Short mmCIF file of C-alpha atoms in Angstrom, two decimals:
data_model
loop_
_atom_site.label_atom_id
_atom_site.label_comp_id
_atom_site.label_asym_id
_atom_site.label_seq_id
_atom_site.Cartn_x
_atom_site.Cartn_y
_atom_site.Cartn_z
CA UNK A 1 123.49 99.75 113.74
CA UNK A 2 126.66 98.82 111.76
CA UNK A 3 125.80 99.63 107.80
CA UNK A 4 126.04 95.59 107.23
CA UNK A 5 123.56 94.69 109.59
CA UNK A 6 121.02 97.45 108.36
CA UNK A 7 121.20 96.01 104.91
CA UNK A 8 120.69 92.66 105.86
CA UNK A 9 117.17 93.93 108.13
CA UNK A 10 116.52 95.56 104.74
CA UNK A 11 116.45 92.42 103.04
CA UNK A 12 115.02 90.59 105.67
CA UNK A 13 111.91 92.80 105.74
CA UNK A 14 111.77 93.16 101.91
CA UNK A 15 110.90 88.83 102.11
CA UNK A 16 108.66 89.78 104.61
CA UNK A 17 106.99 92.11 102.64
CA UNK A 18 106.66 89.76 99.44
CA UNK A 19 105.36 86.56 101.74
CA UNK A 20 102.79 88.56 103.36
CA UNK A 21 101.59 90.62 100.33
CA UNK A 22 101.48 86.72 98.84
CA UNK A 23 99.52 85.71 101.79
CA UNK A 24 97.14 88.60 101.67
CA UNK A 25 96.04 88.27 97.62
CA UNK A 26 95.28 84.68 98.70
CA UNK A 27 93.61 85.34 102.05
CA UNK A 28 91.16 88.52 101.40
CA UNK A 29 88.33 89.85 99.56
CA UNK A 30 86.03 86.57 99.73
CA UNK A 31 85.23 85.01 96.11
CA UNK A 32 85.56 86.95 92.65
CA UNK A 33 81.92 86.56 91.28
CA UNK A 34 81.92 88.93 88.71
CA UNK A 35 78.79 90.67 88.00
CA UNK A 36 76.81 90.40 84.89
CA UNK A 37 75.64 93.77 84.83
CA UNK A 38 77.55 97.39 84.84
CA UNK A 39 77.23 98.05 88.82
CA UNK A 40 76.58 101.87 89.36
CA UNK A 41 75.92 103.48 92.45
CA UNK A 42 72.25 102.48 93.41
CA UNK A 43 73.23 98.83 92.79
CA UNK A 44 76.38 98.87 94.83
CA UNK A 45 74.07 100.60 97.52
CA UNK A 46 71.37 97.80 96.82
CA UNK A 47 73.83 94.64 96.77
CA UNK A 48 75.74 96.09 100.44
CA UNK A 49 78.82 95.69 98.91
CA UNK A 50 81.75 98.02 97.53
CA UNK A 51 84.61 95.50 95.77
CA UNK A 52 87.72 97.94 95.83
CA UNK A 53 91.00 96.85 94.53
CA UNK A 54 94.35 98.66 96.02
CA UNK A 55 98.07 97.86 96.11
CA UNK A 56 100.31 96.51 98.90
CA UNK A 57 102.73 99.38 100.26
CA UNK A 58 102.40 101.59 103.21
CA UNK A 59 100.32 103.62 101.35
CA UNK A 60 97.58 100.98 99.82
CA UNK A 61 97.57 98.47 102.64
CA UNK A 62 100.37 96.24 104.23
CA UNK A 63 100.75 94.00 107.62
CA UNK A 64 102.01 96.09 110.98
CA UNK A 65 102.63 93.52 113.04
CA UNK A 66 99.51 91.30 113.81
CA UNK A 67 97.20 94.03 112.21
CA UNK A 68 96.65 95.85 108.96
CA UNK A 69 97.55 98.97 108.19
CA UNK A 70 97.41 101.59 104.83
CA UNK A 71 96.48 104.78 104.06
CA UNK A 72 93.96 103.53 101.58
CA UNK A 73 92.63 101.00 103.75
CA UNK A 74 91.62 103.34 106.20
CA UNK A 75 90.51 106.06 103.58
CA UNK A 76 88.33 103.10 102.13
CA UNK A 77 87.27 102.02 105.91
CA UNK A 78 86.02 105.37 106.51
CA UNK A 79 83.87 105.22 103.39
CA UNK A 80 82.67 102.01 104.29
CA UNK A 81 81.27 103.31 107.77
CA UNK A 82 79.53 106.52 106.03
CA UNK A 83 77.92 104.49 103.23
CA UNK A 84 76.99 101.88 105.34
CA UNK A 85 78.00 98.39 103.32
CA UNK A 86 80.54 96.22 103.40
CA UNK A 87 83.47 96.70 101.36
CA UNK A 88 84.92 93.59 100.06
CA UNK A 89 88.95 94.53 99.78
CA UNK A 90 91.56 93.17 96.99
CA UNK A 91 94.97 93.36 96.70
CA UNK A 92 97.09 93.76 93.01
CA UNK A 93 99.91 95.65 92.58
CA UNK A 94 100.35 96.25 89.16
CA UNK A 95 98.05 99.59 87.69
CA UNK A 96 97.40 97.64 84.71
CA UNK A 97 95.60 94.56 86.66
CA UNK A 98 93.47 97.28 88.70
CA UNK A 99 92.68 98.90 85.57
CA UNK A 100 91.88 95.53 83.34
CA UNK A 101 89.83 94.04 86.76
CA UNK A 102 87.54 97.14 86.55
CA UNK A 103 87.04 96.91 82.89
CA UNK A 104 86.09 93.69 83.45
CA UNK A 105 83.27 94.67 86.36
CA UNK A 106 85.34 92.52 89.19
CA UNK A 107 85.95 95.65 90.77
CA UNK A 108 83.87 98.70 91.53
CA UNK A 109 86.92 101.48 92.54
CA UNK A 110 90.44 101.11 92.20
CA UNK A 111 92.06 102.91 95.42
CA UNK A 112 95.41 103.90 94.93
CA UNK A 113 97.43 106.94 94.12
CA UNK A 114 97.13 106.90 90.66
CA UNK A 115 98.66 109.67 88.62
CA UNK A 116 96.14 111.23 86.27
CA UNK A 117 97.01 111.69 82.03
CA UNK A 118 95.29 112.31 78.91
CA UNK A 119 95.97 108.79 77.94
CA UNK A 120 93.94 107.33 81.27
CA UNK A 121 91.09 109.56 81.05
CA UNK A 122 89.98 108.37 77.71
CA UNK A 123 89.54 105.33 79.47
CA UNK A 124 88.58 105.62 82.77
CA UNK A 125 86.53 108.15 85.01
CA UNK A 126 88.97 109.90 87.76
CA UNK A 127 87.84 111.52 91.26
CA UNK A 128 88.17 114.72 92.57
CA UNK A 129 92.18 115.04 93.87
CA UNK A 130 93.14 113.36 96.78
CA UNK A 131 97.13 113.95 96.72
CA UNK A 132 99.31 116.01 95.33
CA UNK A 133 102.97 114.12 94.20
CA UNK A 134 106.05 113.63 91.83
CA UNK A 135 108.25 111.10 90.76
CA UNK A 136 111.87 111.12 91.97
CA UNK A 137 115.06 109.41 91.53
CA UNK A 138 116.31 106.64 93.63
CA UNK A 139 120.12 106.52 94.08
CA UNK A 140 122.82 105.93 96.20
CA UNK A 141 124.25 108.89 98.02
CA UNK A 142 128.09 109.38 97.12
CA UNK A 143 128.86 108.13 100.51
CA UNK A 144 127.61 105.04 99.91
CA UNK A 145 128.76 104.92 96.42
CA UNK A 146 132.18 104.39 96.13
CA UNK A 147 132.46 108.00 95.51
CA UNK A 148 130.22 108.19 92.70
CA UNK A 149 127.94 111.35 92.83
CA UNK A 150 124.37 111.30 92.19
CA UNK A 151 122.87 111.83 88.98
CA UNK A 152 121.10 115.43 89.10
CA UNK A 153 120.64 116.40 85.05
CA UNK A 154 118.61 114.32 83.21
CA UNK A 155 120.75 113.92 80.15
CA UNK A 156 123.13 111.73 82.74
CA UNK A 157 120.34 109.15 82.47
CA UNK A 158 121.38 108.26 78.92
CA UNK A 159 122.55 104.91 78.74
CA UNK A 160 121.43 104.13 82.49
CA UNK A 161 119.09 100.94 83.70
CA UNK A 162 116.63 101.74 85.32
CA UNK A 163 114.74 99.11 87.74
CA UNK A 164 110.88 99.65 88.46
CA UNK A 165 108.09 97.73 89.25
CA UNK A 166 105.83 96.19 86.24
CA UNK A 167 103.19 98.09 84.95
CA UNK A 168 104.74 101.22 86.87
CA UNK A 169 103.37 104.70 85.85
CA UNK A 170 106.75 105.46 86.08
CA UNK A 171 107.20 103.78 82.62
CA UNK A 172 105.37 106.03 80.70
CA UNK A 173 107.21 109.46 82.02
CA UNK A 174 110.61 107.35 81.39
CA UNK A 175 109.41 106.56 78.16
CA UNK A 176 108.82 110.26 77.75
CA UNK A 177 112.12 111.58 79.13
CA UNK A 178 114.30 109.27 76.91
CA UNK A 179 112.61 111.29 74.14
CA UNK A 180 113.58 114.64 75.74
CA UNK A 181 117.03 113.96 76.01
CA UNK A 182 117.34 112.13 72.70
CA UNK A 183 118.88 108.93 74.39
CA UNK A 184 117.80 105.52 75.43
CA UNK A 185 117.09 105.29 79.57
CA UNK A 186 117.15 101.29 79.55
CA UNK A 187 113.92 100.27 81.65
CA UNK A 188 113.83 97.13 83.07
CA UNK A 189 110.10 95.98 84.71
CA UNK A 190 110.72 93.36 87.84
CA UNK A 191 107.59 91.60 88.14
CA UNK A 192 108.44 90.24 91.34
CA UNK A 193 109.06 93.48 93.41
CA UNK A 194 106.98 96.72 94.09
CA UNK A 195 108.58 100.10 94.55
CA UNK A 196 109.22 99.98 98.44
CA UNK A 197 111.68 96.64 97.46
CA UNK A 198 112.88 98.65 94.77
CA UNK A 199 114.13 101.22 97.19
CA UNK A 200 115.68 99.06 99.62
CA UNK A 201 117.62 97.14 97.05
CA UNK A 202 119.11 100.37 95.79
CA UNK A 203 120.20 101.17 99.22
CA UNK A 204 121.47 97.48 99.67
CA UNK A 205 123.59 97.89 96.41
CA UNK A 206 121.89 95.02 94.38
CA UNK A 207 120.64 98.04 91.59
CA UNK A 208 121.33 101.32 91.13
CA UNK A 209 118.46 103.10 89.61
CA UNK A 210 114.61 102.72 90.75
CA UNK A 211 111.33 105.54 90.62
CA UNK A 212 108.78 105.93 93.38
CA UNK A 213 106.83 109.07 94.04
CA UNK A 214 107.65 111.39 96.68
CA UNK A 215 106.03 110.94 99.65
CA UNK A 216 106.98 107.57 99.74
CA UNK A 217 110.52 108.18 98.83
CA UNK A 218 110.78 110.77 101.61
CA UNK A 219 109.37 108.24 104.17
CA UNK A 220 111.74 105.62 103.34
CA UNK A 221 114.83 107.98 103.29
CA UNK A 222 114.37 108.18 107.23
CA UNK A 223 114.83 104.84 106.95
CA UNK A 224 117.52 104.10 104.73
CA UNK A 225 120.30 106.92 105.01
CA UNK A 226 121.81 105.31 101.78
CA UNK A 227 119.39 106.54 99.15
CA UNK A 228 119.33 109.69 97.92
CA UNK A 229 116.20 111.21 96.24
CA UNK A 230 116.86 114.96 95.19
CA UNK A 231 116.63 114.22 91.70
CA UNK A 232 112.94 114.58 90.31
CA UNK A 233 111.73 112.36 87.25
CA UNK A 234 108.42 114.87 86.84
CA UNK A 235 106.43 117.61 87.51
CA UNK A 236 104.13 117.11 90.39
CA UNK A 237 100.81 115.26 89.30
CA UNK A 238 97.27 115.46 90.15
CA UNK A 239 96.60 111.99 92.12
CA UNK A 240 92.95 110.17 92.31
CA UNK A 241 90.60 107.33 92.66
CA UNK A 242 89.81 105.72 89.62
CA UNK A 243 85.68 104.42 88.31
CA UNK A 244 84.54 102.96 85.23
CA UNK A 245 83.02 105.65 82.91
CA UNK A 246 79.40 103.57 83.07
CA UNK A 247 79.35 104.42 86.60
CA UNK A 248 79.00 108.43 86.86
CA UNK A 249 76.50 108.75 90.32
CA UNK A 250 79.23 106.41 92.17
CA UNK A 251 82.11 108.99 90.70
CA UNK A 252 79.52 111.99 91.90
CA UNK A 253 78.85 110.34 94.87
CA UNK A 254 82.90 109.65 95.96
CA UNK A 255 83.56 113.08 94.98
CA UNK A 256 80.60 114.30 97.41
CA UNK A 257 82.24 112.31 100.12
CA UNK A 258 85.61 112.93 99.38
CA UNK A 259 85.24 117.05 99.34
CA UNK A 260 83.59 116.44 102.90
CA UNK A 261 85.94 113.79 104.44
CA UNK A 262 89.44 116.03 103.13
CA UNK A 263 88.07 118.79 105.41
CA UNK A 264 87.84 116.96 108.55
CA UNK A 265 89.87 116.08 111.88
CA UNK A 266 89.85 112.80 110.66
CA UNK A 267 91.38 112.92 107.30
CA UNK A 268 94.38 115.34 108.76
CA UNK A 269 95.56 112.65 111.16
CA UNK A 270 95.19 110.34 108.67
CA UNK A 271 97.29 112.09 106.00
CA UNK A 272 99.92 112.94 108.97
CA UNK A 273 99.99 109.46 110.07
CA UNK A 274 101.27 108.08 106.38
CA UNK A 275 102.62 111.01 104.65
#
C-alpha cells in the first residue's frame, strides 16, 4: 500500500477509534449508583455484581468489528464466570479517573496495566503481577524522517516535546528523567487521544515524540513500519490490578484466582492472542 494511503487508513481508524470509545462510555456499564458503604468481598459476592473500570485500547477493551474485544475484558470475563456474578463493565481512560472513581466506591477493581510505585501504594492496594513491561520511545525511523536519526541517549531528549495521553504514567518517569539529565523534556498531555492515537500520529508525521509501554508498542510496529521504538524511557515495571485498601479479602481473593488462572491453557492463549 503506497506510504500515503497507509497514513490516511491510520487516521481513518484513529476517528474510528475515538467515536466508538465515545460510544462505548455512553452505552455500557448500566447506571452509576454509588454505594453508601465500603463494598468488600462478601458484599460484592452478596450484591451479584463486580463494577470494574478499564481503558479503551487493545489491551483494556475496544470494538473488532461488530464484537468486543480486550485483553482485560476477557481476563475480567473469565473472572466473572468463576465467581459467578455479573460484572458491570466501565470504560475511562485516564489512570487518574480509575483511581478517583474507586476512591469514591463507584468502582470495585480498576483493570488495566497499571505500573506499580511507592507513590501508588500509599494509596491504593495492588494484586499479585499480571505483566511484566517498560516504557519506550515513539519515533520516526530515519527513513521516514527526512533523514533525521532516532533519538537513542537520553540527554538528546533535552529540549524535546513530548506528546502523551493525560494522566499518563508516563508523566511521572518523564518528570523523573528530566531530572536525570538536568534538562527540561517539554510534556504536553492531549486529553483527547490515548496512546494507540498517539502512535499513529507519530507515524503519520503530525508529532514527533509519544510513550506507550512495550507490548503495545511492539504490536503496533507490525503495523506501522514508520515508528521506531528501540529507545526505552524505563526499566521494566511490575504491572497489576488495582483495589481500595478497605477491601483486603477481594485483593486476597483476586490474587487466589489470579495465581490459578496465570497457570492455565486458558490464560496462555489469552496472553498470545494480545501480546
Amino acid at each position: 500500500m503506497p506510504y500515503r494511503k497507509r497514513l490516511y487508513l491510520y487516521l481513518l481508524l484513529l476517528i474510528v477509534a475515538v467515536v466508538a470509545m465515545i460510544l462505548l462510555r455512553t452505552g455500557m456499564g448500566g447506571s452509576r449508583s454509588t454505594p453508601l458503604a465500603p463494598r468488600d468481598y462478601s458484599e460484592i459476592i452478596s450484591s451479584g455484581e463486580l463494577n470494574v473500570v478499564t481503558d479503551y485500547n487493545s489491551i483494556g477493551l475496544y470494538v473488532s468489528g461488530d464484537s468486543l474485544q480486550g485483553f482485560q475484558r476477557e481476563m475480567i470475563l473469565a473472572l466473572e464466570k468463576e465467581w459467578g456474578i455479573k460484572v458491570n463493565l466501565f470504560l475511562e481512560n485516564s489512570l487518574d479517573e480509575n483511581l478517583e472513581g474507586l476512591q469514591a466506591m463507584r468502582y470495585d477493581l480498576v483493570a488495566r496495566n497499571i505500573p506499580v510505585n511507592m507513590q501508588l501504594k500509599d494509596t491504593f492496594a495492588f494484586t499479585n503481577p499480571i505483566t511484566l513491561n517498560k516504557q519506550v520511545l515513539v519515533q520516526r525511523k530515519q527513513e521516514y524522517n527526512d533523514s533525521v536519526e532516532p533519538i537513542r541517549q537520553h540527554l538528546d531528549l533535552a529540549g524535546k516535546t513530548i506528546r502523551v495521553a493525560t494522566d499518563s504514567p508516563a508523566i511521572l518517569r518523564l518528570n523523573n528523567l528530566s531530572h536525570e539529565i538536568g534538562d527540561t523534556i517539554f510534556i504536553v498531555e492531549d486529553p483527547t487521544y490515548e496512546a494507540e492515537q498517539l502512535v499513529m500520529m507519530v507515524a503519520s508525521g503530525d508529532i514527533d515524540f509519544t510513550v506507550c509501554d512495550e507490548k503495545m508498542a511492539l504490536r503496533l510496529a507490525k503495523l506501522l513500519p514508520e515508528i521506531d521504538i528501540e529507545t526505552d524511557i524505563s526499566f521494566t515495571q511490575l504491572e497489576s490490578w488495582a483495589v481500595r485498601k478497605d477491601s483486603p479479602v477481594l485483593l486476597d481473593s483476586l490474587n487466589h484466582w489470579l495465581d490459578r488462572f496465570k497457570t492455565t491453557q486458558a490464560f496462555r492463549q489469552l496472553y498470545r492472542k494480545y501480546y
